[in-house]
PDB file of C-alpha atoms in Angstrom:
ATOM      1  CA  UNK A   1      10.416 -25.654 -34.366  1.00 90.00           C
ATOM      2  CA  UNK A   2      12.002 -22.841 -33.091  1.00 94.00           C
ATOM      3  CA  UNK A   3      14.863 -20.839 -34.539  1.00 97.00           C
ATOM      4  CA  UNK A   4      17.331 -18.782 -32.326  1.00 98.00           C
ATOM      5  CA  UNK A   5      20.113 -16.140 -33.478  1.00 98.00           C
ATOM      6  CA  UNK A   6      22.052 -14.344 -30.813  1.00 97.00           C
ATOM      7  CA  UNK A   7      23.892 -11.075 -31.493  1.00 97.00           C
ATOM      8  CA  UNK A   8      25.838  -8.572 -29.678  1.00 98.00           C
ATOM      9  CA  UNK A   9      28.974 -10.025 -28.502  1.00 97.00           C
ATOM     10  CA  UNK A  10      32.187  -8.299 -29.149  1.00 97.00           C
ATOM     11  CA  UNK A  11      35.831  -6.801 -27.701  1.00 98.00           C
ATOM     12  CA  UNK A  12      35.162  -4.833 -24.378  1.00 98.00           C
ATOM     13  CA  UNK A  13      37.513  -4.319 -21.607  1.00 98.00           C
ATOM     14  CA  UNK A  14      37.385  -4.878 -17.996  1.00 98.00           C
ATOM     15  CA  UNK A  15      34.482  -3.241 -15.874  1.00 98.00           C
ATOM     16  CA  UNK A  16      32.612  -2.692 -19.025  1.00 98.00           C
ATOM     17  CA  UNK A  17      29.070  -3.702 -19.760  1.00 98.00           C
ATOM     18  CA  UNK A  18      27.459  -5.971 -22.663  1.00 98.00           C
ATOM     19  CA  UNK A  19      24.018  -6.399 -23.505  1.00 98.00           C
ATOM     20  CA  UNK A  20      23.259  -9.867 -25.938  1.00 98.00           C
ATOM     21  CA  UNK A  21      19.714 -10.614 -27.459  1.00 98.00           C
ATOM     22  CA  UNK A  22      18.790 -13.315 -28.635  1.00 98.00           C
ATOM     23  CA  UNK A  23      15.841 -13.711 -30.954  1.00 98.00           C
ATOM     24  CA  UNK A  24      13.030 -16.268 -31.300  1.00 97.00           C
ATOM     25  CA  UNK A  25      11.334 -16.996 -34.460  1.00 96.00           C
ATOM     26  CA  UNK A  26       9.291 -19.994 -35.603  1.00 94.00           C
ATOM     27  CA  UNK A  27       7.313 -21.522 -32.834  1.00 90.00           C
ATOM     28  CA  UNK A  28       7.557 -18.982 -30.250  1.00 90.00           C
ATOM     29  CA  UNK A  29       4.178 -19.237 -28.839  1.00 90.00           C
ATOM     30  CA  UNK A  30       5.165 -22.322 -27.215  1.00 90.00           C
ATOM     31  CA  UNK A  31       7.991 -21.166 -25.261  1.00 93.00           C
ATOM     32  CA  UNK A  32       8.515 -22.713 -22.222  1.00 94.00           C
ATOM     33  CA  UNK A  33      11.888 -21.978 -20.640  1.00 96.00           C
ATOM     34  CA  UNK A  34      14.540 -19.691 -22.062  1.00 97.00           C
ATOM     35  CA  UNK A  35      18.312 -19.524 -20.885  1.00 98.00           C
ATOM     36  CA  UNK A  36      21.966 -18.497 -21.287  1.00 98.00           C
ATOM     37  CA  UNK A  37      24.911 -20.838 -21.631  1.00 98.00           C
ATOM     38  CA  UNK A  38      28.399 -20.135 -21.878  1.00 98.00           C
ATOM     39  CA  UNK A  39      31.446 -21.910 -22.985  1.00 98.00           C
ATOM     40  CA  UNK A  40      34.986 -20.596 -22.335  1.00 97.00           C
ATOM     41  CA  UNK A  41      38.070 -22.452 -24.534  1.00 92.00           C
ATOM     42  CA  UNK A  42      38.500 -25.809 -23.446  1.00 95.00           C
ATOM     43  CA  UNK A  43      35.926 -25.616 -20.561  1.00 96.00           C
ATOM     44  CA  UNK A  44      32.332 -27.189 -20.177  1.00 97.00           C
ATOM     45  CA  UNK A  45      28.952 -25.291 -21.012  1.00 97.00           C
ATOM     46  CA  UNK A  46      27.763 -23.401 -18.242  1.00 97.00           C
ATOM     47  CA  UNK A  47      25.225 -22.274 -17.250  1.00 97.00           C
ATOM     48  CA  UNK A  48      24.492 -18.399 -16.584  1.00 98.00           C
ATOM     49  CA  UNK A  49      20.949 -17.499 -16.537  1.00 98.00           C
ATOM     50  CA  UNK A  50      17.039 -18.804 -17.137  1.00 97.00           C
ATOM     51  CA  UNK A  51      13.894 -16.881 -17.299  1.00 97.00           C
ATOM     52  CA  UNK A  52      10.515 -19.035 -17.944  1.00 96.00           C
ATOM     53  CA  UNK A  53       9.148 -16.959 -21.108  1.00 95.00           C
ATOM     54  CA  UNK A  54       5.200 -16.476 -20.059  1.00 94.00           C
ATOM     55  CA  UNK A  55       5.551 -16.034 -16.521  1.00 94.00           C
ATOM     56  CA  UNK A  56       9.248 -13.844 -16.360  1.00 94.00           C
ATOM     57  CA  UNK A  57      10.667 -16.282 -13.585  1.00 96.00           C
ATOM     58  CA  UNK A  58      14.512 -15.553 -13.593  1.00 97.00           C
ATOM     59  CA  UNK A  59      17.192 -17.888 -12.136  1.00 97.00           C
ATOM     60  CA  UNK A  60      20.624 -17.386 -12.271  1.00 98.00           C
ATOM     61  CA  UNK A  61      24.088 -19.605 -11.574  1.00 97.00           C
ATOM     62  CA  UNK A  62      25.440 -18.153  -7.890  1.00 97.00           C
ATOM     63  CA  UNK A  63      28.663 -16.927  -9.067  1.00 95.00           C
ATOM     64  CA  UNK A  64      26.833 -14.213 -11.618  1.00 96.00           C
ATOM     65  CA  UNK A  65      23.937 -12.802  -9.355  1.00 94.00           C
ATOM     66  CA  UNK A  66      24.069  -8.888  -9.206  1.00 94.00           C
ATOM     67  CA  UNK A  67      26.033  -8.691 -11.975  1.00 97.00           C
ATOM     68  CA  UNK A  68      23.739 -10.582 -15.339  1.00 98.00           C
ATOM     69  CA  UNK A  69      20.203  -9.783 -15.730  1.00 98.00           C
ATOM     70  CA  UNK A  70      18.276 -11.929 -17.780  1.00 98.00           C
ATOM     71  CA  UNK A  71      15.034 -10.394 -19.385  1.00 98.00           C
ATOM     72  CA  UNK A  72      12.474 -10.748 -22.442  1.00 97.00           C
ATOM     73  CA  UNK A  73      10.856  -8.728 -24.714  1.00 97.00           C
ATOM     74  CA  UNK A  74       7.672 -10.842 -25.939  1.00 95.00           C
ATOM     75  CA  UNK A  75       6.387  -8.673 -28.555  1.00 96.00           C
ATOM     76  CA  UNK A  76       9.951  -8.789 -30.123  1.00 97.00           C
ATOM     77  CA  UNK A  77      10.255 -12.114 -28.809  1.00 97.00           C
ATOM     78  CA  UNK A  78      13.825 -11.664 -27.583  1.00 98.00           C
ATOM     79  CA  UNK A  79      15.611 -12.563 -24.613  1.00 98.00           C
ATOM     80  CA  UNK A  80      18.558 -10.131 -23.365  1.00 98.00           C
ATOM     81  CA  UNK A  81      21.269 -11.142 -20.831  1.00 98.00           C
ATOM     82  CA  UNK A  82      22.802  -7.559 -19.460  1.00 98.00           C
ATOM     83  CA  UNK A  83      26.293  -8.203 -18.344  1.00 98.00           C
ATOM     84  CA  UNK A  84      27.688  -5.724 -16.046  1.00 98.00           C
ATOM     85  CA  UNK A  85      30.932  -4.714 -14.369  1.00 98.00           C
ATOM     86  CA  UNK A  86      32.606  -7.949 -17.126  1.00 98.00           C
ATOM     87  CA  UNK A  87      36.215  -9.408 -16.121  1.00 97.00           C
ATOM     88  CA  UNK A  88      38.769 -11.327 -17.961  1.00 97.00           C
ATOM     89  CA  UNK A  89      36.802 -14.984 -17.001  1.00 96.00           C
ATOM     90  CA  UNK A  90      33.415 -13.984 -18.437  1.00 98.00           C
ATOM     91  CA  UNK A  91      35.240 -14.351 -21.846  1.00 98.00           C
ATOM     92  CA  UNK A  92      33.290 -17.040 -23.690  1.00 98.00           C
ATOM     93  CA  UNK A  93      30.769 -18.013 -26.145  1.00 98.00           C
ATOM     94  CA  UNK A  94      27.388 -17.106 -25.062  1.00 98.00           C
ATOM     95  CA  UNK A  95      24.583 -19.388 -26.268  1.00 98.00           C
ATOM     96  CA  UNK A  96      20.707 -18.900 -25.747  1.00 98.00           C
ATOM     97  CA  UNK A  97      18.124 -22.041 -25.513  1.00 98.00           C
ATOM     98  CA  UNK A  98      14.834 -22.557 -25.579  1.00 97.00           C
ATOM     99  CA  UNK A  99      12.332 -25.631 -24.869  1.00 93.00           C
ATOM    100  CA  UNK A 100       8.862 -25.915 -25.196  1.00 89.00           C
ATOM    101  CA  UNK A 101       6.122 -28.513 -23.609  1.00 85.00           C
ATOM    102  CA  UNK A 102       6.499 -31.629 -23.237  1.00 85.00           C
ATOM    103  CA  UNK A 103       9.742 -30.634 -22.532  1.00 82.00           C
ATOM    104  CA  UNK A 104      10.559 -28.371 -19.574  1.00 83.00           C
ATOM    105  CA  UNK A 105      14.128 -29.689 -18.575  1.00 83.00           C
ATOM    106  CA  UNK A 106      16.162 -30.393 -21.173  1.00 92.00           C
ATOM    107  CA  UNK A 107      16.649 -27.019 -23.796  1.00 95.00           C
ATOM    108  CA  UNK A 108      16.612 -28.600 -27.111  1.00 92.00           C
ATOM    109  CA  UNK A 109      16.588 -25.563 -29.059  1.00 96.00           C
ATOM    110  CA  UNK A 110      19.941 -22.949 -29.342  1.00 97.00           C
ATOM    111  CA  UNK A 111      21.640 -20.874 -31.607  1.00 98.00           C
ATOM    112  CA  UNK A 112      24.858 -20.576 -32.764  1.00 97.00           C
ATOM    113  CA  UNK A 113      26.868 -18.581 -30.144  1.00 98.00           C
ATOM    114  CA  UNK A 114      27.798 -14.984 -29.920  1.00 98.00           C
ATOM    115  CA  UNK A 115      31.785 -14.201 -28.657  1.00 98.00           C
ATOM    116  CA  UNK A 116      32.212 -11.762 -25.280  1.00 98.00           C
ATOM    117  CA  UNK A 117      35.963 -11.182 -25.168  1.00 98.00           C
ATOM    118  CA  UNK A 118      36.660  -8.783 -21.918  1.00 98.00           C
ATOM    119  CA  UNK A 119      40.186  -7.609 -22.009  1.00 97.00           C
ATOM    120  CA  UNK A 120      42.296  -7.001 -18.575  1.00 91.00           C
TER     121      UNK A 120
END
């Protein structure tokens, strides 16, 4: 089992930056995949960035490359998302997940959600 608990979110306004962590307790040496998710009000989860947790293999969703960075600490065992140069539409609830072997696709593991509000 693995336990996840985002912080950082808050009020910022446009052009500002943001850094979440997330961090990983329980289980953590059997991290496979890590990501962030986001859900804006009365849209579907998205998805914003991944990073593979032993090997540091980043991927992120078109629309946010050059402006997120995704990145892990493993001695802390945290992941960070960095969220530059923010506008009025990255205003959601940012979620971290985790999965672990068998599992490599699916993220069956995320925490409870940490608000970004970016004012215009």
């Amino acid at each position: 089992q693995v336990l996840l608990v985002e912080s950082g979110g808050g009020l910022v306004q446009t052009g500002d930056s943001l850094t979440l962590s997330c961090v990983a307790s329980g289980r953590t040496s059997s991290l496979y995949a890590t990501a962030w998710f986001r859900q804006a009000p009365g849209k579907e989860r998205q998805f914003v960035a991944s990073l593979l947790w032993n090997f540091g293999t980043t991927n992120y969703a078109d629309a946010l490359k050059g402006r997120f960075t995704i990145s892990r600490d493993k001695v802390k065992n945290t992941l960070y998302l960095r969220m530059n140069s923010l506008e009025p539409g990255d205003t959601a609830v940012y979620y971290c997940a985790a999965n672990e072997p068998p599992n490599r696709v699916i993220y069956n593991y995320w925490g409870q959600g940490t608000q970004v509000t970016v004012s215009s």
